[in-house]
mmCIF file of C-alpha atoms and ligand atoms in Angstrom:
data_model
loop_
_atom_site.group_PDB
_atom_site.id
_atom_site.type_symbol
_atom_site.label_atom_id
_atom_site.label_comp_id
_atom_site.label_asym_id
_atom_site.label_seq_id
_atom_site.Cartn_x
_atom_site.Cartn_y
_atom_site.Cartn_z
ATOM 1 C CA MET A 89 -0.310 0.171 0.297
ATOM 2 C CA GLN A 90 0.613 3.083 -0.748
ATOM 3 C CA ILE A 91 1.403 5.914 2.255
ATOM 4 C CA GLN A 92 1.150 9.477 2.186
ATOM 5 C CA ALA A 93 2.141 11.058 5.298
ATOM 6 C CA ASP A 94 4.503 13.317 6.177
ATOM 7 C CA ARG A 95 7.963 11.668 6.344
ATOM 8 C CA ASN A 96 8.618 14.022 8.852
ATOM 9 C CA ALA A 97 5.334 14.145 11.389
ATOM 10 C CA PRO A 98 5.930 12.612 14.073
ATOM 11 C CA VAL A 99 5.100 8.923 15.613
ATOM 12 C CA GLY A 100 1.901 7.710 17.674
ATOM 13 C CA VAL A 101 2.972 5.497 20.288
ATOM 14 C CA PHE A 102 -0.228 4.152 22.473
ATOM 15 C CA ASP A 103 -0.484 2.554 26.040
ATOM 16 C CA SER A 104 -2.944 1.911 28.929
ATOM 17 C CA GLY A 105 -0.436 4.442 31.257
ATOM 18 C CA VAL A 106 2.774 5.070 32.400
ATOM 19 C CA GLY A 107 5.101 0.791 30.985
ATOM 20 C CA GLY A 108 5.207 2.697 27.139
ATOM 21 C CA LEU A 109 7.251 5.490 28.382
ATOM 22 C CA THR A 110 9.785 2.141 28.320
ATOM 23 C CA VAL A 111 9.303 1.997 24.937
ATOM 24 C CA ALA A 112 8.925 5.774 23.766
ATOM 25 C CA ARG A 113 12.639 6.222 25.875
ATOM 26 C CA GLU A 114 14.115 3.014 23.317
ATOM 27 C CA ILE A 115 12.302 5.812 20.150
ATOM 28 C CA MET A 116 14.673 8.290 22.006
ATOM 29 C CA ARG A 117 17.339 6.468 22.261
ATOM 30 C CA GLN A 118 17.545 5.003 19.317
ATOM 31 C CA ILE A 119 15.449 7.460 16.130
ATOM 32 C CA PRO A 120 16.698 10.834 18.313
ATOM 33 C CA GLU A 121 15.332 12.614 15.324
ATOM 34 C CA GLU A 122 11.965 12.006 15.127
ATOM 35 C CA ARG A 123 9.171 12.724 16.900
ATOM 36 C CA ILE A 124 7.027 10.898 19.645
ATOM 37 C CA VAL A 125 3.215 11.766 20.850
ATOM 38 C CA TYR A 126 1.605 10.012 23.904
ATOM 39 C CA PHE A 127 -0.993 8.497 24.557
ATOM 40 C CA GLY A 128 -1.494 6.613 28.277
ATOM 41 C CA ASP A 129 -4.679 5.523 28.994
ATOM 42 C CA THR A 130 -4.190 6.367 32.301
ATOM 43 C CA ALA A 131 -8.524 6.555 33.082
ATOM 44 C CA ARG A 132 -8.635 2.237 32.266
ATOM 45 C CA VAL A 133 -5.624 0.571 33.236
ATOM 46 C CA PRO A 134 -5.111 -2.101 33.627
ATOM 47 C CA TYR A 135 -5.658 -3.332 30.671
ATOM 48 C CA GLY A 136 -3.989 -6.905 31.276
ATOM 49 C CA SER A 137 -7.427 -8.103 33.396
ATOM 50 C CA LYS A 138 -9.631 -7.226 30.175
ATOM 51 C CA SER A 139 -11.376 -8.405 27.645
ATOM 52 C CA ARG A 140 -10.682 -8.651 24.236
ATOM 53 C CA ASP A 141 -13.379 -6.895 22.894
ATOM 54 C CA THR A 142 -12.841 -3.759 25.450
ATOM 55 C CA ILE A 143 -9.187 -3.548 24.232
ATOM 56 C CA VAL A 144 -9.467 -3.040 20.559
ATOM 57 C CA ARG A 145 -12.446 -1.019 21.357
ATOM 58 C CA TYR A 146 -9.868 1.451 23.613
ATOM 59 C CA SER A 147 -7.209 0.462 20.975
ATOM 60 C CA ARG A 148 -9.699 1.746 17.135
ATOM 61 C CA GLN A 149 -10.706 5.459 19.464
ATOM 62 C CA ILE A 150 -6.395 5.679 20.839
ATOM 63 C CA ILE A 151 -5.972 5.692 16.857
ATOM 64 C CA ARG A 152 -8.580 8.117 15.963
ATOM 65 C CA PHE A 153 -7.752 10.517 18.315
ATOM 66 C CA LEU A 154 -3.797 10.029 17.748
ATOM 67 C CA ARG A 155 -4.617 10.289 13.951
ATOM 68 C CA THR A 156 -5.952 13.764 14.734
ATOM 69 C CA GLN A 157 -2.785 14.557 15.662
ATOM 70 C CA GLN A 158 -1.252 13.958 12.075
ATOM 71 C CA VAL A 159 1.018 10.336 13.010
ATOM 72 C CA LYS A 160 3.158 9.146 9.996
ATOM 73 C CA ALA A 161 2.865 5.254 12.187
ATOM 74 C CA ILE A 162 1.740 4.492 15.158
ATOM 75 C CA VAL A 163 3.447 1.427 17.876
ATOM 76 C CA ILE A 164 0.938 -0.193 20.665
ATOM 77 C CA ALA A 165 4.127 0.106 23.379
ATOM 78 C CA CYS A 166 0.834 -2.066 25.253
ATOM 79 C CA ASN A 167 1.509 -6.161 25.238
ATOM 80 C CA THR A 168 -1.626 -6.902 25.695
ATOM 81 C CA ALA A 169 -3.058 -3.920 23.440
ATOM 82 C CA SER A 170 -0.632 -5.586 20.702
ATOM 83 C CA ALA A 171 -1.637 -9.605 22.357
ATOM 84 C CA TYR A 172 -5.447 -8.327 21.132
ATOM 85 C CA ALA A 173 -5.849 -5.620 19.085
ATOM 86 C CA LEU A 174 -2.896 -5.242 16.486
ATOM 87 C CA ASP A 175 -4.317 -7.512 13.564
ATOM 88 C CA THR A 176 -7.757 -5.577 14.087
ATOM 89 C CA VAL A 177 -6.722 -2.308 14.115
ATOM 90 C CA ALA A 178 -3.502 -2.501 11.110
ATOM 91 C CA ALA A 179 -5.433 -3.508 9.082
ATOM 92 C CA GLU A 180 -8.249 -0.507 9.604
ATOM 93 C CA THR A 181 -5.725 1.668 9.231
ATOM 94 C CA ASP A 182 -3.687 2.748 5.870
ATOM 95 C CA ILE A 183 -0.381 4.001 7.938
ATOM 96 C CA PRO A 184 1.969 1.234 9.419
ATOM 97 C CA VAL A 185 0.708 0.118 13.172
ATOM 98 C CA ILE A 186 3.431 -1.867 15.022
ATOM 99 C CA GLY A 187 3.068 -3.753 17.959
ATOM 100 C CA VAL A 188 5.693 -5.164 20.844
ATOM 101 C CA ILE A 189 4.912 -8.986 20.638
ATOM 102 C CA ASN A 190 7.127 -9.954 17.041
ATOM 103 C CA ALA A 191 10.292 -7.956 17.631
ATOM 104 C CA GLY A 192 10.609 -9.500 21.257
ATOM 105 C CA ALA A 193 9.817 -13.039 19.574
ATOM 106 C CA ARG A 194 12.541 -12.915 16.588
ATOM 107 C CA THR A 195 14.933 -11.927 19.564
ATOM 108 C CA ALA A 196 13.858 -14.905 21.961
ATOM 109 C CA VAL A 197 14.027 -17.223 19.017
ATOM 110 C CA GLY A 198 17.564 -16.051 17.518
ATOM 111 C CA ALA A 199 18.519 -16.404 21.436
ATOM 112 C CA THR A 200 17.852 -19.386 22.748
ATOM 113 C CA ARG A 201 20.305 -22.261 22.796
ATOM 114 C CA ASN A 202 18.816 -24.919 24.541
ATOM 115 C CA GLY A 203 14.680 -23.650 22.802
ATOM 116 C CA ARG A 204 12.951 -23.203 26.538
ATOM 117 C CA ILE A 205 11.463 -19.767 26.433
ATOM 118 C CA GLY A 206 9.606 -18.356 29.239
ATOM 119 C CA VAL A 207 7.877 -15.391 28.705
ATOM 120 C CA ILE A 208 6.467 -13.383 31.632
ATOM 121 C CA GLY A 209 3.364 -10.848 31.485
ATOM 122 C CA THR A 210 -0.360 -9.469 32.345
ATOM 123 C CA GLU A 211 -2.665 -12.247 32.247
ATOM 124 C CA ALA A 212 -4.271 -11.256 29.442
ATOM 125 C CA THR A 213 -1.657 -11.305 27.554
ATOM 126 C CA ILE A 214 0.799 -15.170 28.588
ATOM 127 C CA GLY A 215 -3.576 -15.845 28.782
ATOM 128 C CA SER A 216 -3.610 -14.710 24.700
ATOM 129 C CA GLY A 217 -1.048 -17.506 24.020
ATOM 130 C CA ILE A 218 0.726 -14.965 21.631
ATOM 131 C CA TYR A 219 4.159 -15.092 22.676
ATOM 132 C CA THR A 220 3.299 -18.795 22.105
ATOM 133 C CA ARG A 221 1.961 -18.687 18.475
ATOM 134 C CA VAL A 222 4.496 -16.440 17.005
ATOM 135 C CA MET A 223 7.653 -18.162 18.226
ATOM 136 C CA GLN A 224 7.106 -21.477 17.322
ATOM 137 C CA GLU A 225 5.659 -19.941 14.106
ATOM 138 C CA MET A 226 9.235 -18.233 13.993
ATOM 139 C CA ARG A 227 11.260 -21.836 15.846
ATOM 140 C CA PRO A 228 8.344 -24.563 15.013
ATOM 141 C CA GLU A 229 10.553 -26.652 18.064
ATOM 142 C CA VAL A 230 10.919 -23.753 20.535
ATOM 143 C CA GLN A 231 9.492 -24.657 23.958
ATOM 144 C CA VAL A 232 7.907 -21.375 25.046
ATOM 145 C CA ILE A 233 6.629 -21.434 29.187
ATOM 146 C CA GLY A 234 4.163 -18.168 29.656
ATOM 147 C CA LYS A 235 4.035 -16.886 33.783
ATOM 148 C CA SER A 236 1.495 -13.943 34.360
ATOM 149 C CA CYS A 237 2.959 -11.813 36.916
ATOM 150 C CA PRO A 238 0.365 -9.204 37.999
ATOM 151 C CA LEU A 239 1.729 -7.900 40.920
ATOM 152 C CA PHE A 240 5.002 -5.916 38.657
ATOM 153 C CA CYS A 241 2.900 -4.064 37.493
ATOM 154 C CA PRO A 242 1.434 -2.179 40.709
ATOM 155 C CA LEU A 243 4.695 -2.718 42.207
ATOM 156 C CA VAL A 244 6.355 -0.680 39.585
ATOM 157 C CA GLU A 245 3.673 2.519 39.261
ATOM 158 C CA GLU A 246 4.419 2.620 43.896
ATOM 159 C CA GLY A 247 7.783 2.783 42.203
ATOM 160 C CA LEU A 248 9.336 -0.172 44.488
ATOM 161 C CA LEU A 249 11.653 -0.918 42.294
ATOM 162 C CA HIS A 250 14.665 -2.166 44.689
ATOM 163 C CA ASP A 251 12.898 -3.313 47.991
ATOM 164 C CA SER A 252 12.472 -6.514 49.405
ATOM 165 C CA VAL A 253 8.770 -7.262 48.869
ATOM 166 C CA THR A 254 8.743 -6.907 44.817
ATOM 167 C CA ASP A 255 12.259 -9.504 45.673
ATOM 168 C CA GLU A 256 9.529 -11.593 47.265
ATOM 169 C CA ILE A 257 6.751 -11.606 45.309
ATOM 170 C CA ALA A 258 9.307 -11.507 42.081
ATOM 171 C CA SER A 259 11.372 -14.910 43.319
ATOM 172 C CA ARG A 260 7.533 -16.730 44.167
ATOM 173 C CA TYR A 261 6.735 -15.891 40.253
ATOM 174 C CA LEU A 262 10.240 -17.304 38.566
ATOM 175 C CA SER A 263 10.760 -20.343 40.551
ATOM 176 C CA GLU A 264 8.382 -22.213 38.507
ATOM 177 C CA LEU A 265 10.776 -20.850 35.461
ATOM 178 C CA LYS A 266 13.546 -21.611 37.281
ATOM 179 C CA GLY A 267 12.547 -24.953 37.689
ATOM 180 C CA LYS A 268 11.675 -25.489 33.142
ATOM 181 C CA TYR A 269 15.235 -24.515 32.710
ATOM 182 C CA ILE A 270 15.005 -22.056 30.050
ATOM 183 C CA ASP A 271 18.104 -20.334 28.740
ATOM 184 C CA THR A 272 15.869 -16.588 27.718
ATOM 185 C CA LEU A 273 13.035 -15.440 29.044
ATOM 186 C CA VAL A 274 10.655 -12.203 27.701
ATOM 187 C CA LEU A 275 9.954 -9.715 30.064
ATOM 188 C CA GLY A 276 6.352 -9.596 28.177
ATOM 189 C CA CYS A 277 4.938 -6.589 29.874
ATOM 190 C CA THR A 278 5.531 -2.550 29.230
ATOM 191 C CA HIS A 279 6.115 -1.895 33.199
ATOM 192 C CA TYR A 280 9.171 -5.303 33.506
ATOM 193 C CA PRO A 281 12.673 -3.417 32.418
ATOM 194 C CA LEU A 282 11.638 -1.584 35.577
ATOM 195 C CA LEU A 283 13.443 -4.792 36.993
ATOM 196 C CA ARG A 284 15.374 -5.921 34.866
ATOM 197 C CA SER A 285 18.371 -6.008 38.029
ATOM 198 C CA THR A 286 15.992 -7.913 40.517
ATOM 199 C CA LEU A 287 15.191 -10.364 37.203
ATOM 200 C CA ARG A 288 18.360 -10.512 36.302
ATOM 201 C CA ARG A 289 19.958 -11.341 40.075
ATOM 202 C CA LEU A 290 17.197 -14.024 40.001
ATOM 203 C CA MET A 291 17.400 -15.735 37.388
ATOM 204 C CA GLY A 292 21.235 -16.097 36.961
ATOM 205 C CA GLU A 293 23.444 -14.718 34.183
ATOM 206 C CA ASP A 294 23.520 -17.163 32.207
ATOM 207 C CA VAL A 295 19.540 -16.574 30.960
ATOM 208 C CA VAL A 296 18.937 -13.833 28.687
ATOM 209 C CA LEU A 297 17.005 -11.349 28.972
ATOM 210 C CA VAL A 298 15.093 -9.699 26.594
ATOM 211 C CA ASN A 299 13.325 -6.333 26.365
ATOM 212 C CA PRO A 300 10.796 -6.305 23.756
ATOM 213 C CA ALA A 301 11.408 -2.122 24.039
ATOM 214 C CA TYR A 302 14.973 -2.656 22.303
ATOM 215 C CA GLU A 303 13.179 -4.848 19.758
ATOM 216 C CA THR A 304 10.760 -2.721 18.794
ATOM 217 C CA ALA A 305 12.646 0.667 18.378
ATOM 218 C CA ILE A 306 14.954 -0.930 15.812
ATOM 219 C CA GLU A 307 11.920 -2.836 14.258
ATOM 220 C CA LEU A 308 10.371 0.850 14.298
ATOM 221 C CA LYS A 309 13.303 1.828 12.317
ATOM 222 C CA GLY A 310 13.946 -0.102 9.790
ATOM 223 C CA LEU A 311 10.318 0.562 8.853
ATOM 224 C CA LEU A 312 10.462 3.739 8.452
ATOM 225 C CA ARG A 313 13.795 4.148 6.558
ATOM 226 C CA GLU A 314 11.893 1.468 4.356
ATOM 227 C CA GLN A 315 8.678 3.047 3.344
ATOM 228 C CA GLY A 316 10.356 6.575 3.163
ATOM 229 C CA LEU A 317 9.322 7.339 6.293
ATOM 230 C CA SER A 318 12.610 8.503 8.283
ATOM 231 C CA ARG A 319 12.324 11.673 9.534
ATOM 232 C CA ASP A 320 14.677 14.497 8.252
ATOM 233 C CA PRO A 321 16.873 14.938 10.902
ATOM 234 C CA ASP A 322 17.433 19.050 9.531
ATOM 235 C CA ALA A 323 13.871 19.681 9.738
ATOM 236 C CA PRO A 324 12.814 22.250 12.836
ATOM 237 C CA PHE A 325 10.603 21.537 15.168
ATOM 238 C CA ALA A 326 6.972 22.909 14.842
ATOM 239 C CA GLY A 327 6.478 22.977 18.899
ATOM 240 C CA ASP A 328 7.586 20.572 21.089
ATOM 241 C CA GLN A 329 9.639 17.356 19.751
ATOM 242 C CA TYR A 330 7.652 14.940 22.334
ATOM 243 C CA GLN A 331 4.062 15.226 23.843
ATOM 244 C CA PHE A 332 2.333 13.572 25.797
ATOM 245 C CA PHE A 333 -2.054 12.899 26.457
ATOM 246 C CA VAL A 334 -3.551 11.148 29.014
ATOM 247 C CA SER A 335 -7.252 10.110 29.677
ATOM 248 C CA ASP A 336 -6.676 10.886 33.116
ATOM 249 C CA LEU A 337 -3.610 12.558 36.224
ATOM 250 C CA ALA A 338 -1.966 14.377 34.224
ATOM 251 C CA GLU A 339 0.033 15.035 36.793
ATOM 252 C CA LYS A 340 0.590 11.662 39.008
ATOM 253 C CA PHE A 341 1.954 11.224 35.014
ATOM 254 C CA THR A 342 4.211 13.896 34.417
ATOM 255 C CA ASP A 343 6.600 12.653 37.053
ATOM 256 C CA PHE A 344 6.423 9.518 36.513
ATOM 257 C CA ALA A 345 7.567 10.395 33.249
ATOM 258 C CA THR A 346 10.088 12.694 34.449
ATOM 259 C CA SER A 347 11.512 9.588 36.311
ATOM 260 C CA ILE A 348 12.552 7.005 33.428
ATOM 261 C CA LEU A 349 12.346 9.912 30.363
ATOM 262 C CA PRO A 350 16.410 11.610 30.073
ATOM 263 C CA ASN A 351 14.667 14.611 29.314
ATOM 264 C CA GLU A 352 12.083 16.353 31.854
ATOM 265 C CA VAL A 353 8.375 16.302 31.076
ATOM 266 C CA LYS A 354 7.192 19.434 31.061
ATOM 267 C CA GLU A 355 2.978 18.815 30.040
ATOM 268 C CA THR A 356 1.082 16.203 29.808
ATOM 269 C CA LYS A 357 -2.318 16.857 27.847
ATOM 270 C CA LYS A 358 -5.421 14.892 29.407
ATOM 271 C CA ILE A 359 -8.693 14.299 27.029
ATOM 272 C CA GLN A 360 -11.861 13.093 26.967
ATOM 273 C CA ILE A 361 -10.890 8.960 24.312
ATOM 274 C CA GLU A 362 -13.956 7.883 24.589
ATOM 275 C CA ASN A 363 -14.910 11.112 22.516
ATOM 276 C CA TYR A 364 -12.687 9.198 19.888
HETATM 277 N N1 DGL B 300 1.363 -2.240 29.215
HETATM 278 C C1 DGL B 300 0.211 -3.237 29.907
HETATM 279 C C2 DGL B 300 0.952 -4.568 28.975
HETATM 280 O O1 DGL B 300 1.854 -4.291 28.693
HETATM 281 C C3 DGL B 300 0.424 -3.605 31.382
HETATM 282 C C4 DGL B 300 -0.143 -3.373 32.128
HETATM 283 C C5 DGL B 300 -1.196 -2.944 31.747
HETATM 284 O O2 DGL B 300 -2.674 -3.797 32.313
HETATM 285 O O3 DGL B 300 -2.502 -2.305 31.068
HETATM 286 O O4 DGL B 300 0.757 -5.933 29.021
#
């Protein structure tokens, strides 16, 4: 399909809330010339315990909103929305839409030596079986062991990144995976890269930790280049390079974003996402 978008337009990135900032952060690092419009659905988070129909409906609304910002491509930064809505919304949209699952899956099947891969994520992502399906399409002999870790997101949002409570919960979740002798672990939820040092310590140095956010930024860079949509690095910025929108609690979002992004976030705008 011929894409008519303006190459200097921003990339739209969305998530159920703050977690997708780990994906935005990687895009900022790896393609620093690109503009980003980020939307976090903070009024309706979490998506990880919702049904497919609801997540598809929410994703459609967000894409309609992002299109009003003239984005040239969309990254579904949320694993849960990628699992449930990507195929549906990508087929309905005439600009490129990518999720975070394919990139993470591709890296994991390339990294494993013993063919045993663990995936951690929300209940919805693990329940969808999507990582297993995608990885086995890429390499049919791999064995994939999924484990949902529903308490990780609230722990991250409470700022308990290095805390004995987090250690205790993580070691309970991960003990099941450790018994399965995996050599690769996909961090299949936006928040989990922020727990990387805890996960690394508990899983040991020999297990490869795959961060789909990192791989997705690489995929986006390649996609923009292929489609002639990479931003001209000399084009002037009209307005802020990075813009942030949420459906609720804008100030709380601003504080969290400032704590994990390389630069201070000055403003987050609240919009009525149900109107889109
Ligand atoms: N962003 C979600 C994900 O990556 C985690 C938070 C939620 O459940 O909405 O799956």
